[in-house]
Amino acid sequence: MTVTDPAQVAYDDLGTGGPALLFLPGWCGDRTVFDPLLPRVASHRRAISMDLRDHGESERTETDFGTGEVVADAIALLERTGAEQVVPVGLSHAGWAAIELRRRLGADRVPAIVLLDWMVLGPPPGFLDALAGLQQPQAWEQVRSALFAMWTTGIDVAPLHRYIAGMAAYGFRHWRRAGREIYAAFTAEGTPLAALERLDVPCPTLHLYAQPADDGVLAAQREYGVENSWFRAHRLAARSHFPMFEVPDEVATAIEDFLCTAR
């Protein structure tokens, strides 16, 4: 897809000090997902959160776009705000944009990456089929409902449910794009860890997550971290796909500890 000119995206900008954190929401969501985190991390350093184009409070467009445009918008925002050195904090599949930011801007401007609740080991069985379903007019709502149930069942956290309700306001056009872009990234890159391995210079990377609550998944990530010292994984004391609504202090502390020790 041809990358179009950068869009004027809505954003929040709190705190001072670097490297700044650039919070990237996932598809079909907005930057309010980071509201519990921003004041906490801004006590230590600058924190910028952005809406994707055609999401949240950003400008609306009928023009199609993809991850390339998201990255271009993020770079334009960094130039507009004067943020020289940033650590992208990518929620879920916004991790692909975080990795691409590191590729484009290099290690000097993007010294580290934080990933929030992502499939760093690769998609689980059936997930690619679900992404294909999101692109089908007759199946997308059923797939979306299954995702929402996985993210919320048994979790009584009101802000989380309000955020999911906001995600439900996005229609087929947005969810089809999400399925297309995520599917394309996994097809082109393999796993997120494989994509990170291919960077010219190893990038200190922290993965903070709650789902899945599978000890085997945590053990596999820790074993990978032993073999690849640039990677760390930390399972949070939370249960949802959006742990910032459950344990914002733990998330903020883990990010700051990582940045103070990342090399």
XYZ file of N, CA, C and O in Angstrom, residues 16-136:
484
model
N 8.083 15.743 31.753
C 9.333 16.158 31.130
C 10.388 15.086 31.381
O 10.273 14.264 32.284
N 11.441 15.151 30.578
C 12.556 14.224 30.755
C 12.541 13.135 29.706
O 11.498 12.771 29.178
N 13.723 12.631 29.406
C 13.826 11.637 28.354
C 14.585 10.392 28.790
O 15.214 10.383 29.852
N 14.503 9.341 27.950
C 13.715 9.342 26.722
C 12.226 9.399 27.020
O 11.755 8.857 28.024
N 11.487 10.061 26.145
C 10.038 10.130 26.303
C 9.425 8.770 25.970
O 10.019 7.952 25.271
N 8.239 8.551 26.492
C 7.457 7.364 26.153
C 6.399 7.770 25.129
O 5.701 8.767 25.325
N 6.280 6.998 24.059
C 5.248 7.234 23.052
C 4.268 6.073 23.102
O 4.595 4.954 22.692
N 3.065 6.324 23.606
C 2.062 5.282 23.790
C 1.228 5.136 22.526
O 0.594 6.087 22.072
N 1.210 3.907 21.986
C 0.520 3.605 20.737
C -0.626 2.636 21.017
O -0.389 1.483 21.401
N -1.883 3.066 20.814
C -3.011 2.152 21.037
C -3.146 1.164 19.887
O -2.606 1.372 18.790
N -3.880 0.088 20.140
C -4.131 -0.885 19.088
C -5.247 -0.436 18.163
O -5.874 0.611 18.356
N -5.495 -1.236 17.132
C -6.559 -0.951 16.185
C -7.919 -0.935 16.874
O -8.169 -1.690 17.816
N -8.794 -0.074 16.385
C -10.187 0.009 16.861
C -10.269 0.394 18.339
O -11.201 0.014 19.049
N -9.292 1.142 18.794
C -9.300 1.690 20.147
C -8.722 3.094 20.103
O -8.310 3.574 19.049
N -8.679 3.762 21.246
C -8.128 5.114 21.267
C -7.176 5.285 22.437
O -6.955 4.363 23.223
N -6.618 6.469 22.533
C -5.555 6.711 23.506
C -6.053 6.740 24.939
O -5.227 6.710 25.873
N -7.365 6.781 25.181
C -7.857 6.776 26.564
C -7.484 5.485 27.288
O -7.543 5.440 28.517
N -7.096 4.446 26.530
C -6.664 3.212 27.171
C -5.440 3.453 28.060
O -5.183 2.710 29.011
N -4.707 4.527 27.779
C -3.504 4.819 28.552
C -3.738 5.846 29.664
O -2.781 6.216 30.360
N -4.968 6.302 29.820
C -5.244 7.314 30.837
C -4.790 6.904 32.233
O -4.285 7.751 32.992
N -4.935 5.640 32.645
C -4.443 5.284 33.984
C -2.929 5.348 34.119
O -2.402 5.486 35.230
N -2.207 5.254 32.998
C -0.747 5.204 33.046
C -0.079 6.564 32.943
O 0.948 6.805 33.585
N -0.635 7.444 32.119
C 0.069 8.680 31.788
C 0.496 9.498 33.010
O 1.669 9.880 33.111
N -0.397 9.806 33.962
C 0.063 10.608 35.103
C 1.100 9.892 35.955
O 1.946 10.547 36.588
N 1.071 8.576 35.944
C 2.036 7.817 36.739
C 3.424 7.853 36.111
O 4.413 8.100 36.799
N 3.518 7.628 34.814
C 4.834 7.637 34.178
C 5.350 9.057 33.995
O 6.565 9.283 33.969
N 4.430 10.030 33.898
C 4.844 11.420 33.694
C 5.513 12.014 34.918
O 6.107 13.087 34.833
N 5.438 11.335 36.037
C 6.161 11.812 37.221
C 7.664 11.559 37.090
O 8.465 12.112 37.847
N 8.043 10.722 36.122
C 9.458 10.401 35.907
C 10.002 10.934 34.579
O 11.196 11.229 34.480
N 9.134 11.024 33.556
C 9.626 11.386 32.230
C 8.451 11.859 31.373
O 7.292 11.725 31.757
N 8.773 12.373 30.223
C 7.733 12.821 29.307
C 6.938 11.630 28.777
O 7.510 10.572 28.470
N 5.620 11.810 28.655
C 4.748 10.747 28.171
C 3.792 11.328 27.135
O 3.061 12.282 27.422
N 3.824 10.753 25.948
C 2.962 11.188 24.848
C 2.091 10.007 24.436
O 2.599 8.905 24.205
N 0.792 10.216 24.354
C -0.098 9.179 23.833
C -0.848 9.750 22.634
O -1.228 10.922 22.634
N -1.051 8.930 21.616
C -1.664 9.412 20.379
C -2.836 8.532 19.975
O -2.873 7.335 20.284
N -3.798 9.150 19.307
C -4.838 8.405 18.616
C -4.352 8.093 17.209
O -3.667 8.908 16.581
N -4.732 6.932 16.695
C -4.496 6.654 15.288
C -5.379 7.568 14.445
O -6.417 8.047 14.907
N -4.975 7.815 13.211
C -5.866 8.554 12.315
C -7.185 7.791 12.183
O -7.219 6.548 12.255
N -8.269 8.515 12.034
C -9.603 7.938 11.897
C -10.037 7.177 13.153
O -10.939 6.338 13.108
N -9.394 7.452 14.280
C -9.746 6.856 15.567
C -9.798 7.959 16.622
O -9.154 9.001 16.485
N -10.524 7.699 17.700
C -10.527 8.620 18.824
C -10.892 10.027 18.407
O -11.900 10.257 17.744
N -10.046 10.989 18.774
C -10.288 12.390 18.449
C -9.500 12.870 17.232
O -9.490 14.059 16.937
N -8.846 11.946 16.538
C -8.106 12.323 15.336
C -9.060 12.606 14.185
O -10.238 12.248 14.226
N -8.509 13.224 13.149
C -9.336 13.569 11.997
C -9.900 12.311 11.348
O -9.276 11.248 11.346
N -11.109 12.442 10.817
C -11.760 11.346 10.116
C -11.429 11.398 8.632
O -11.298 12.460 8.044
N -11.278 10.232 8.043
C -10.948 10.155 6.633
C -11.612 8.937 6.027
O -11.806 7.926 6.710
N -11.977 9.033 4.791
C -12.500 7.883 4.051
C -11.388 7.163 3.304
O -11.631 6.154 2.642
N -10.178 7.679 3.388
C -9.043 7.077 2.696
C -8.506 5.898 3.495
O -8.302 6.004 4.708
N -8.265 4.791 2.828
C -7.730 3.618 3.519
C -6.294 3.894 3.970
O -5.602 4.752 3.412
N -5.862 3.178 4.964
C -4.496 3.325 5.453
C -4.094 2.051 6.177
O -4.908 1.154 6.390
N -2.844 1.980 6.545
C -2.347 0.799 7.232
C -1.252 1.153 8.213
O -1.096 2.317 8.618
N -0.469 0.158 8.583
C 0.585 0.362 9.573
C 1.597 1.401 9.103
O 2.131 2.172 9.911
N 1.860 1.454 7.801
C 2.805 2.451 7.289
C 2.369 3.857 7.605
O 3.185 4.704 7.995
N 1.070 4.122 7.456
C 0.555 5.455 7.786
C 0.599 5.723 9.277
O 0.880 6.849 9.718
N 0.319 4.711 10.080
C 0.396 4.885 11.530
C 1.806 5.302 11.942
O 2.001 6.225 12.753
N 2.803 4.642 11.375
C 4.191 4.967 11.702
C 4.547 6.364 11.206
O 5.191 7.147 11.920
N 4.108 6.704 9.995
C 4.384 8.041 9.472
C 3.739 9.114 10.345
O 4.335 10.169 10.601
N 2.513 8.854 10.813
C 1.846 9.813 11.698
C 2.599 9.960 13.013
O 2.723 11.066 13.559
N 3.100 8.840 13.530
C 3.851 8.901 14.785
C 5.133 9.705 14.621
O 5.483 10.529 15.486
N 5.838 9.494 13.518
C 7.074 10.243 13.281
C 6.778 11.730 13.125
O 7.492 12.595 13.667
N 5.701 12.047 12.405
C 5.325 13.457 12.250
C 4.971 14.079 13.595
O 5.298 15.246 13.859
N 4.320 13.308 14.458
C 3.982 13.816 15.791
C 5.245 14.075 16.608
O 5.343 15.092 17.312
N 6.215 13.200 16.509
C 7.477 13.408 17.228
C 8.169 14.684 16.752
O 8.727 15.437 17.559
N 8.137 14.922 15.457
C 8.742 16.143 14.936
C 7.977 17.372 15.420
O 8.581 18.388 15.794
N 6.660 17.270 15.434
C 5.834 18.417 15.843
C 6.028 18.738 17.315
O 6.024 19.905 17.712
N 6.213 17.726 18.135
C 6.344 17.947 19.578
C 7.800 18.115 20.011
O 8.067 18.399 21.181
N 8.734 17.908 19.086
C 10.139 18.067 19.419
C 10.715 16.954 20.269
O 11.753 17.148 20.917
N 10.082 15.794 20.266
C 10.582 14.655 21.056
C 11.716 13.990 20.286
O 11.499 13.346 19.259
N 12.930 14.136 20.766
C 14.099 13.645 20.048
C 14.306 12.146 20.246
O 14.556 11.414 19.293
N 14.229 11.694 21.479
C 14.482 10.289 21.794
C 13.240 9.713 22.463
O 12.743 10.258 23.450
N 12.726 8.593 21.929
C 11.474 8.042 22.436
C 11.570 6.530 22.573
O 12.299 5.864 21.832
N 10.799 6.020 23.516
C 10.598 4.585 23.668
C 9.141 4.298 23.341
O 8.251 4.706 24.089
N 8.851 3.646 22.214
C 7.462 3.315 21.905
C 6.912 2.295 22.898
O 7.603 1.338 23.266
N 5.683 2.523 23.320
C 4.963 1.573 24.180
C 3.761 1.118 23.371
O 2.759 1.828 23.263
N 3.867 -0.046 22.757
C 2.833 -0.516 21.843
C 1.886 -1.486 22.505
O 2.320 -2.511 23.052
N 0.607 -1.167 22.485
C -0.407 -2.061 23.030
C -0.789 -3.096 21.986
O -1.187 -2.752 20.871
N -0.656 -4.350 22.336
C -1.037 -5.452 21.465
C -0.358 -5.286 20.097
O 0.855 -5.100 20.019
N -1.138 -5.301 19.013
C -0.547 -5.315 17.676
C 0.027 -3.970 17.246
O 0.621 -3.880 16.155
N -0.110 -2.949 18.075
C 0.659 -1.721 17.839
C 2.144 -1.991 18.014
O 2.978 -1.153 17.662
N 2.474 -3.164 18.532
C 3.873 -3.559 18.604
C 4.550 -3.571 17.244
O 5.747 -3.282 17.129
N 3.780 -3.895 16.177
C 4.374 -3.848 14.840
C 4.810 -2.429 14.487
O 5.874 -2.231 13.882
N 4.011 -1.440 14.857
C 4.385 -0.050 14.604
C 5.595 0.342 15.447
O 6.468 1.089 14.989
N 5.645 -0.158 16.686
C 6.800 0.144 17.543
C 8.090 -0.388 16.932
O 9.120 0.296 16.914
N 8.047 -1.614 16.417
C 9.234 -2.193 15.784
C 9.622 -1.404 14.539
O 10.810 -1.144 14.293
N 8.630 -0.998 13.764
C 8.921 -0.234 12.549
C 9.501 1.141 12.884
O 10.373 1.650 12.156
N 9.048 1.749 13.974
C 9.638 3.017 14.404
C 11.124 2.851 14.697
O 11.950 3.699 14.339
N 11.477 1.749 15.362
C 12.891 1.491 15.630
C 13.666 1.316 14.321
O 14.773 1.845 14.156
N 13.084 0.586 13.362
C 13.757 0.391 12.072
C 14.009 1.730 11.387
O 15.089 1.969 10.848
N 13.006 2.587 11.367
C 13.103 3.829 10.593
C 13.955 4.887 11.278
O 14.679 5.633 10.615
N 13.855 4.978 12.602
C 14.538 6.057 13.317
C 15.880 5.638 13.891
O 16.704 6.495 14.224
N 16.106 4.329 14.046
C 17.392 3.858 14.518
C 17.522 3.837 16.026
O 16.675 4.351 16.771
N 18.621 3.248 16.471
C 18.826 3.020 17.904
C 19.057 4.303 18.684
O 18.734 4.379 19.870
N 19.609 5.325 18.056
C 19.872 6.562 18.780
C 18.573 7.253 19.190
O 18.464 7.785 20.302
N 17.582 7.246 18.296
C 16.321 7.919 18.613
C 15.337 6.992 19.309
O 14.464 7.468 20.048
N 15.436 5.689 19.060
C 14.532 4.714 19.697
C 15.410 3.691 20.421
O 15.751 2.643 19.875
N 15.818 3.993 21.652
C 16.782 3.140 22.334
C 16.198 1.863 22.925
O 16.956 0.966 23.322
N 14.868 1.770 23.006
C 14.238 0.600 23.609
C 12.780 0.547 23.173
O 12.238 1.510 22.614
N 12.131 -0.582 23.447
C 10.722 -0.785 23.115
C 10.041 -1.451 24.298
O 10.618 -2.336 24.946
N 8.796 -1.039 24.562
C 7.949 -1.723 25.540
C 6.722 -2.257 24.802
O 6.066 -1.511 24.059
N 6.427 -3.527 24.996
C 5.270 -4.176 24.393
C 4.278 -4.539 25.485
O 4.666 -5.080 26.523
N 3.012 -4.249 25.251
C 1.971 -4.520 26.243
C 1.024 -5.604 25.731
O 0.339 -5.418 24.736
N 1.019 -6.728 26.405
C 0.065 -7.810 26.184
C -0.041 -8.192 24.706
O -1.066 -7.984 24.054
N 1.020 -8.803 24.217
C 1.077 -9.165 22.803
C 1.485 -10.619 22.654
O 1.964 -11.250 23.608
N 1.302 -11.165 21.472
C 1.669 -12.544 21.152
C 3.105 -12.583 20.646
O 3.350 -12.868 19.479
N 4.062 -12.306 21.513
C 5.442 -12.171 21.052
C 6.003 -13.488 20.528
O 6.919 -13.491 19.705
N 5.456 -14.617 20.994
C 5.921 -15.916 20.532
C 5.250 -16.340 19.235
O 5.601 -17.364 18.656
N 4.291 -15.563 18.791
C 3.556 -15.894 17.576
C 2.085 -16.116 17.867
O 1.681 -16.280 19.020
N 1.249 -16.109 16.836
C -0.187 -16.259 17.041
C -0.552 -17.657 17.514
O 0.004 -18.644 17.019
N -1.495 -17.772 18.447
C -1.945 -19.088 18.897
C -2.804 -19.755 17.834
O -3.238 -19.107 16.871
N -3.065 -21.055 17.989
C -3.895 -21.760 17.009
C -5.252 -21.072 16.838
O -5.899 -20.692 17.808
N -5.656 -20.907 15.603
C -6.953 -20.322 15.298
C -6.959 -18.820 15.155
O -7.935 -18.257 14.652
N -5.896 -18.161 15.565
C -5.916 -16.700 15.553
C -5.886 -16.143 14.135
O -6.586 -15.177 13.832
N -5.089 -16.726 13.271
C -5.048 -16.236 11.900
C -6.397 -16.440 11.211
O -6.816 -15.616 10.392
N -7.082 -17.527 11.561
C -8.435 -17.731 11.023
C -9.373 -16.637 11.516
O -10.245 -16.158 10.772
N -9.222 -16.240 12.779
C -10.056 -15.164 13.322
C -9.780 -13.855 12.588
O -10.705 -13.086 12.291
N -8.517 -13.596 12.273
C -8.184 -12.387 11.516
C -8.822 -12.416 10.137
O -9.290 -11.385 9.639
N -8.845 -13.586 9.530
C -9.524 -13.704 8.236
C -11.015 -13.453 8.396
O -11.644 -12.800 7.551
N -11.600 -13.929 9.503
C -13.018 -13.708 9.757
C -13.360 -12.246 9.934
O -14.444 -11.806 9.525
N -12.458 -11.483 10.529
C -12.696 -10.048 10.684
C -12.823 -9.333 9.344
O -13.382 -8.238 9.277
N -12.319 -9.933 8.303
C -12.355 -9.311 6.981
C -13.557 -9.765 6.147
O -13.684 -9.379 4.988
N -14.437 -10.565 6.752
C -15.585 -11.103 6.026
C -16.880 -10.474 6.547
O -17.149 -10.531 7.758
